[in-house]
mmCIF file with all atom_site columns, C-alpha atoms in Angstrom:
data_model
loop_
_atom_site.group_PDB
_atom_site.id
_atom_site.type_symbol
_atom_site.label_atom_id
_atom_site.label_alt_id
_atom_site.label_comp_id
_atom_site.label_asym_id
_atom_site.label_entity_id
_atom_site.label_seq_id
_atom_site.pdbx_PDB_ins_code
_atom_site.Cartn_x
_atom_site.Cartn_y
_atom_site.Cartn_z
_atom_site.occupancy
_atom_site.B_iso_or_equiv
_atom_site.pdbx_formal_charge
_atom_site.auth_seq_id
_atom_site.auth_comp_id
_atom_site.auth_asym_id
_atom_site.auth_atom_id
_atom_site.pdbx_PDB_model_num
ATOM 1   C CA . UNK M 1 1   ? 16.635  0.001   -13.080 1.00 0.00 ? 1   UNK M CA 1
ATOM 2   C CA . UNK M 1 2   ? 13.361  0.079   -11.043 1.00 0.00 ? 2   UNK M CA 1
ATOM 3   C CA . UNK M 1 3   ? 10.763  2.307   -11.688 1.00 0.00 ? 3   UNK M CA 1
ATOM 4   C CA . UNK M 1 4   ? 10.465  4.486   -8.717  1.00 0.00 ? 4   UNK M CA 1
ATOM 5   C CA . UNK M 1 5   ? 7.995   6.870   -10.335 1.00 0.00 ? 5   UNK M CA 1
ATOM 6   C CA . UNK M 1 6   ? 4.811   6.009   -8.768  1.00 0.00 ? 6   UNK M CA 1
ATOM 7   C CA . UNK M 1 7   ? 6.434   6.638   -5.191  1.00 0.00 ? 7   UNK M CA 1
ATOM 8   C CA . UNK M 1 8   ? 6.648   9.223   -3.105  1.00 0.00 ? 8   UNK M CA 1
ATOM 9   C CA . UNK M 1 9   ? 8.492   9.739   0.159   1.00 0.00 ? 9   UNK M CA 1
ATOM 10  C CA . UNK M 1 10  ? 6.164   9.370   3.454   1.00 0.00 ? 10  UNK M CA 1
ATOM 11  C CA . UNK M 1 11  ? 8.036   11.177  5.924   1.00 0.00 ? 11  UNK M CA 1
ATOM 12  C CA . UNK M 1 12  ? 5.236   13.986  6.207   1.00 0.00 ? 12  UNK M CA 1
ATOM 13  C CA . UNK M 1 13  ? 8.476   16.444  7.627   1.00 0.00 ? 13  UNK M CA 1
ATOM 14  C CA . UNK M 1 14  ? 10.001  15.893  4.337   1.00 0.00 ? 14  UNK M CA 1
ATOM 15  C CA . UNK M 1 15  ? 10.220  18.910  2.369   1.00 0.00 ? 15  UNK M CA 1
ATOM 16  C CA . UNK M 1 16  ? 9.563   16.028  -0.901  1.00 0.00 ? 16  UNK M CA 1
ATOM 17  C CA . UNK M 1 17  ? 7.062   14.621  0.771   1.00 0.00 ? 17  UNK M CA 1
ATOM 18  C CA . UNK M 1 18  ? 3.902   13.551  -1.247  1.00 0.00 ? 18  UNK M CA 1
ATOM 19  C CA . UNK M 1 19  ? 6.303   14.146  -4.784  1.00 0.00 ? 19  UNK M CA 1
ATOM 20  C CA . UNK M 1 20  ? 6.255   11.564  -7.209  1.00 0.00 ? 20  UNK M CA 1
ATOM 21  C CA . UNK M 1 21  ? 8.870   11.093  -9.845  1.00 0.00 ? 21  UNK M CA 1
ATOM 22  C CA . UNK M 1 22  ? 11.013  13.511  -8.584  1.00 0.00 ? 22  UNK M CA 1
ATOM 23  C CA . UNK M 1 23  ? 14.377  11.812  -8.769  1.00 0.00 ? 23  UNK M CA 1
ATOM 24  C CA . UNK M 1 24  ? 14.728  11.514  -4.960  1.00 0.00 ? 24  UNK M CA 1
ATOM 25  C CA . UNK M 1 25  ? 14.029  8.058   -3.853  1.00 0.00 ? 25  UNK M CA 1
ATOM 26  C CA . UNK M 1 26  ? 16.377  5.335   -4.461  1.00 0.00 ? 26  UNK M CA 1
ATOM 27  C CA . UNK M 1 27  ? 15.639  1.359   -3.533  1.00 0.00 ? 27  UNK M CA 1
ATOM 28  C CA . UNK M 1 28  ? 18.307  1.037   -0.355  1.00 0.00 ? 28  UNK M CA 1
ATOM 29  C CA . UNK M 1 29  ? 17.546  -2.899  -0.125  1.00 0.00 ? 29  UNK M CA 1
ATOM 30  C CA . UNK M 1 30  ? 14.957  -5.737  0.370   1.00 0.00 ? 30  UNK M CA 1
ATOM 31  C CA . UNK M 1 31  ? 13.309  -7.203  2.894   1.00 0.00 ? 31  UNK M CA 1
ATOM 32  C CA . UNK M 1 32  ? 10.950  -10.003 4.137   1.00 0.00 ? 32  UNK M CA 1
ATOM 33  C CA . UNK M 1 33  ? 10.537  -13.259 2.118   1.00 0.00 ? 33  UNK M CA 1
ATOM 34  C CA . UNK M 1 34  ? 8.753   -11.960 -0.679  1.00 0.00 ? 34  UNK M CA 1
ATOM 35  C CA . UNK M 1 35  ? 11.838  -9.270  -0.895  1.00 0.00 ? 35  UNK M CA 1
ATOM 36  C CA . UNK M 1 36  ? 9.682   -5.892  -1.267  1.00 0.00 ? 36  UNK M CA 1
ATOM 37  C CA . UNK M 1 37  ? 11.692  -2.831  -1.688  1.00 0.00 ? 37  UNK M CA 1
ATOM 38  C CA . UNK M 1 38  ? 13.149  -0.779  0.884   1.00 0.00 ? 38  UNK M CA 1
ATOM 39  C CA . UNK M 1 39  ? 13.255  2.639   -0.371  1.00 0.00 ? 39  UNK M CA 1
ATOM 40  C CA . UNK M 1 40  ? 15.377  5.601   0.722   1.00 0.00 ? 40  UNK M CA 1
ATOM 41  C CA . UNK M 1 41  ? 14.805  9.526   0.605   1.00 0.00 ? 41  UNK M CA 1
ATOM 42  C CA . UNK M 1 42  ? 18.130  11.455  -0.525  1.00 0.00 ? 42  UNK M CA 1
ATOM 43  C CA . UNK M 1 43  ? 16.615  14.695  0.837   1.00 0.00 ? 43  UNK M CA 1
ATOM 44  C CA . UNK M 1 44  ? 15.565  13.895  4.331   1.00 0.00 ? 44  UNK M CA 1
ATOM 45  C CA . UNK M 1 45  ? 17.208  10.400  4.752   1.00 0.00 ? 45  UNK M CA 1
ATOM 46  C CA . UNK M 1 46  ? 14.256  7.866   5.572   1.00 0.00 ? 46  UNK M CA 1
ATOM 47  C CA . UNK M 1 47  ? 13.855  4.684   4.665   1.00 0.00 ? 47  UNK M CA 1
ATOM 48  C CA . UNK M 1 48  ? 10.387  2.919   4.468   1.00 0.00 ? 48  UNK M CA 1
ATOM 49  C CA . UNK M 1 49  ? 8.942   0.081   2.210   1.00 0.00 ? 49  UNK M CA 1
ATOM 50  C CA . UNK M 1 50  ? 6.910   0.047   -0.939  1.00 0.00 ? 50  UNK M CA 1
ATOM 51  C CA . UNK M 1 51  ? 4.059   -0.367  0.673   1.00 0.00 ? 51  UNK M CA 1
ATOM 52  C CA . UNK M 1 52  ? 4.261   2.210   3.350   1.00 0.00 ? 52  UNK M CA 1
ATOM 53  C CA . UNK M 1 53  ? 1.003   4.353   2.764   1.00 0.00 ? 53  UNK M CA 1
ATOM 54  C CA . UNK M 1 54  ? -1.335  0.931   1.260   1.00 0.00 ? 54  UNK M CA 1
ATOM 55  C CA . UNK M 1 55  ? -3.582  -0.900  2.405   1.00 0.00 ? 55  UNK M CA 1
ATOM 56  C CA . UNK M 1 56  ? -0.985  -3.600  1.910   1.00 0.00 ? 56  UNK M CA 1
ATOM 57  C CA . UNK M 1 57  ? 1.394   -2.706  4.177   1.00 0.00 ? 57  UNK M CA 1
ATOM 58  C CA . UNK M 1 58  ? 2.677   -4.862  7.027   1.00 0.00 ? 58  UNK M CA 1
ATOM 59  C CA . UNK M 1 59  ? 0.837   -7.728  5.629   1.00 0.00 ? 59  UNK M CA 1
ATOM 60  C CA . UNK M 1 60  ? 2.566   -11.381 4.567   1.00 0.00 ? 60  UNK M CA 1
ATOM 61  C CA . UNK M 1 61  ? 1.065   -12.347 1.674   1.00 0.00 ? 61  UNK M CA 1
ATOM 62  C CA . UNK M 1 62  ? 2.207   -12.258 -1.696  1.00 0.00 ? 62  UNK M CA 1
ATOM 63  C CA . UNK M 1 63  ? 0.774   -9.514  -3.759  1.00 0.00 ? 63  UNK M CA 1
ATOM 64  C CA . UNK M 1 64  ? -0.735  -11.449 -6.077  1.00 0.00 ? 64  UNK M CA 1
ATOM 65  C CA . UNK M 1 65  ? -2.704  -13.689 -3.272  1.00 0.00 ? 65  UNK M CA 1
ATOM 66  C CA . UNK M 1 66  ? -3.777  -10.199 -1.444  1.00 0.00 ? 66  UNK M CA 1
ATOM 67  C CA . UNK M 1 67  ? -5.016  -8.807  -4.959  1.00 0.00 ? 67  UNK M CA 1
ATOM 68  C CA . UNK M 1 68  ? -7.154  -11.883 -5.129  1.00 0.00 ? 68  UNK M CA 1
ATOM 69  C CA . UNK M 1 69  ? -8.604  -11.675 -1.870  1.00 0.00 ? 69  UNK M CA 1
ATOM 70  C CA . UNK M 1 70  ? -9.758  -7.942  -2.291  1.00 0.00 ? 70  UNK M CA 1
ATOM 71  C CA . UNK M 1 71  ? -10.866 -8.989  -5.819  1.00 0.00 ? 71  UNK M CA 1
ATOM 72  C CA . UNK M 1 72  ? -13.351 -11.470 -4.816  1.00 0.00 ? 72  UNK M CA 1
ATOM 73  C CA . UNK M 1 73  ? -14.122 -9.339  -1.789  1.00 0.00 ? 73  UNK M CA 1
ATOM 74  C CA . UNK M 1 74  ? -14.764 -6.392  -4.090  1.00 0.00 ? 74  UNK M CA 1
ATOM 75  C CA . UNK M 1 75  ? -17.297 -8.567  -6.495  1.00 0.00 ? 75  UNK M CA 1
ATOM 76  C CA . UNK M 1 76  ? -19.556 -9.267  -3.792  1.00 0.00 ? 76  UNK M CA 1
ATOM 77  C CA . UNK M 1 77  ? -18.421 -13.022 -2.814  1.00 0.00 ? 77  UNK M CA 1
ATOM 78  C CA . UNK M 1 78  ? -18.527 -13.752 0.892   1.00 0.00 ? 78  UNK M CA 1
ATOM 79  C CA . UNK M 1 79  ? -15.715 -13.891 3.364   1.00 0.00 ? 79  UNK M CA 1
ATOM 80  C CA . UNK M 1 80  ? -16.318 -17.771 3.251   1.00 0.00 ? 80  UNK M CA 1
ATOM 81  C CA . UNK M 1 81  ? -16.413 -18.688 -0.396  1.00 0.00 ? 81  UNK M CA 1
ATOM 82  C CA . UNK M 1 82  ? -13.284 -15.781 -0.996  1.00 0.00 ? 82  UNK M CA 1
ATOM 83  C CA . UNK M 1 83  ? -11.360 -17.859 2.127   1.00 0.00 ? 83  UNK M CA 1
ATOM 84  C CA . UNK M 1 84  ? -12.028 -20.970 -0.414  1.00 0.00 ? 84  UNK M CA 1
ATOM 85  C CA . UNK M 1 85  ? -11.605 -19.410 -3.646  1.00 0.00 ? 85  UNK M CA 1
ATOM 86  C CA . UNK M 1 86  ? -7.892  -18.109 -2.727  1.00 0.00 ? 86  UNK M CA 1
ATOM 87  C CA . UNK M 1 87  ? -6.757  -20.382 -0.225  1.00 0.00 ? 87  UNK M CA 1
ATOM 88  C CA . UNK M 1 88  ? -6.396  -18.378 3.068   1.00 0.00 ? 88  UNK M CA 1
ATOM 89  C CA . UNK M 1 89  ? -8.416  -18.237 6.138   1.00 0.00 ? 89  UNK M CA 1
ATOM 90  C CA . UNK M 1 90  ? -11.657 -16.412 7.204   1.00 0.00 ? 90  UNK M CA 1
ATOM 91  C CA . UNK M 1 91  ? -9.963  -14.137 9.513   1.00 0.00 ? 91  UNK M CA 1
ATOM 92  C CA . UNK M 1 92  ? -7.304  -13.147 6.617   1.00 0.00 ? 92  UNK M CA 1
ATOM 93  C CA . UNK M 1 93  ? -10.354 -12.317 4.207   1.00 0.00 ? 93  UNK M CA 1
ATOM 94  C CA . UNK M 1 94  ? -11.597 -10.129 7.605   1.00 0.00 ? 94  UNK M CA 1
ATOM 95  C CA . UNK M 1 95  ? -8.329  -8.569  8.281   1.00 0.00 ? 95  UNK M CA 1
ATOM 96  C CA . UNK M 1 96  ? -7.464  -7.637  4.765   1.00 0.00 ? 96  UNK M CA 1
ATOM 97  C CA . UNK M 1 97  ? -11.265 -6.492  4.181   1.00 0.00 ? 97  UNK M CA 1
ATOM 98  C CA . UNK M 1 98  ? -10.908 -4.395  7.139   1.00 0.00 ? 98  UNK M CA 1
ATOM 99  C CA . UNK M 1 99  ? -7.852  -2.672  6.466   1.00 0.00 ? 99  UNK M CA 1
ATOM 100 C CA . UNK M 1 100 ? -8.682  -1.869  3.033   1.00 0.00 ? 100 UNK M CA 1
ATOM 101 C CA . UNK M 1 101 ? -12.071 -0.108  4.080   1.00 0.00 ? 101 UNK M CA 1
ATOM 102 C CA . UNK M 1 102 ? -10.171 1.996   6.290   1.00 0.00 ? 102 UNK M CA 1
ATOM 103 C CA . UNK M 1 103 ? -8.153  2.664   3.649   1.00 0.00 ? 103 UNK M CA 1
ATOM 104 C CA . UNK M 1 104 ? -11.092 3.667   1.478   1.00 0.00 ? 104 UNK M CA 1
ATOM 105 C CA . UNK M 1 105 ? -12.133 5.769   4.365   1.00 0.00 ? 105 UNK M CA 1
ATOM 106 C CA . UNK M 1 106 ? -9.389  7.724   4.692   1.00 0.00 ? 106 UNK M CA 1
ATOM 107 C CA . UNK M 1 107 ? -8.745  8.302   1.341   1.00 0.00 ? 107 UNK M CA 1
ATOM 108 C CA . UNK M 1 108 ? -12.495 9.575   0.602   1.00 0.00 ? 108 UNK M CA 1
ATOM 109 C CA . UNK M 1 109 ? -12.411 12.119  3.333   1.00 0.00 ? 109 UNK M CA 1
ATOM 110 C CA . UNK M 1 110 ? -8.389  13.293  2.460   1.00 0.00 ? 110 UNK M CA 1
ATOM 111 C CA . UNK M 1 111 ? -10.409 13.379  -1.441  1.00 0.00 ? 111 UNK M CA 1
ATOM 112 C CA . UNK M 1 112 ? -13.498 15.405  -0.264  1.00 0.00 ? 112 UNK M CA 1
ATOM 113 C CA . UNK M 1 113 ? -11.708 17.865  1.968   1.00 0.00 ? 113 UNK M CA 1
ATOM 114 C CA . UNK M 1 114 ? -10.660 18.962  -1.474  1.00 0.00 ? 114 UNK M CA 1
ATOM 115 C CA . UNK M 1 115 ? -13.612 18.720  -3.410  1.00 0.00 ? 115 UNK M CA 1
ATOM 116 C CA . UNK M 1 116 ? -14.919 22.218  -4.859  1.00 0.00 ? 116 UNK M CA 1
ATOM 117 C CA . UNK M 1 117 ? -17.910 23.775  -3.218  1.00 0.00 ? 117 UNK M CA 1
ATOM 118 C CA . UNK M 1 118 ? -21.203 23.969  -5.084  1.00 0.00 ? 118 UNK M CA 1
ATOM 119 C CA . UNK M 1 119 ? -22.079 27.405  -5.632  1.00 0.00 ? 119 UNK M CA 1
#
């Protein structure tokens, strides 16, 4: 069986939106060539992928060849040498950089909106 606990549904009119291992989601199919995971919502009836709500998603590598690319990105190495050290282009290393920044971004201002006040 897959594990399905570290998803959550992303329909934000969902009333299990945002719930994680919660019984709810089900894989529905697979898609694309590396066949991700099309999941499906019992209580409101959507379907999205796996990686609906990543940095990942909508891209066309395989995960491990993405990883690798933030990876080197992440240590410091150049958009040039990380293009030769994993095999893809210079724009990929961009692209990927770029949407995993924004990412970041959005993810440190959804964590900070919560952060307690000092007194």
């Amino acid at each position: 069986m897959d594990d399905l606990k570290r998803f959550c549904c992303q329909n934000s009119d969902c009333p299990d939106y945002g719930r994680r291992d919660h019984g709810h989601l089900t894989v529905c199919g697979h898609y694309g060539r590396h066949q991700r995971r099309l999941l499906y919502c019992k209580t409101c009836k959507a379907r999205f992928s796996e990686r609906k709500g990543t940095p990942l998603f909508d891209t066309r590598l395989a995960e491990d060849q993405a990883l690798a690319v933030l990876h080197h990105i992440a240590e410091g190495c150049g958009v040039r040498q990380t293009a030769r050290l994993t095999g893809v282009s210079k724009d990929t290393v961009v692209r990927y950089s770029l949407r995993a920044g924004q990412h970041a971004q959005q993810l440190h201002d959804e964590l900070v909106a919560f952060s307690p006040s000092d007194p």
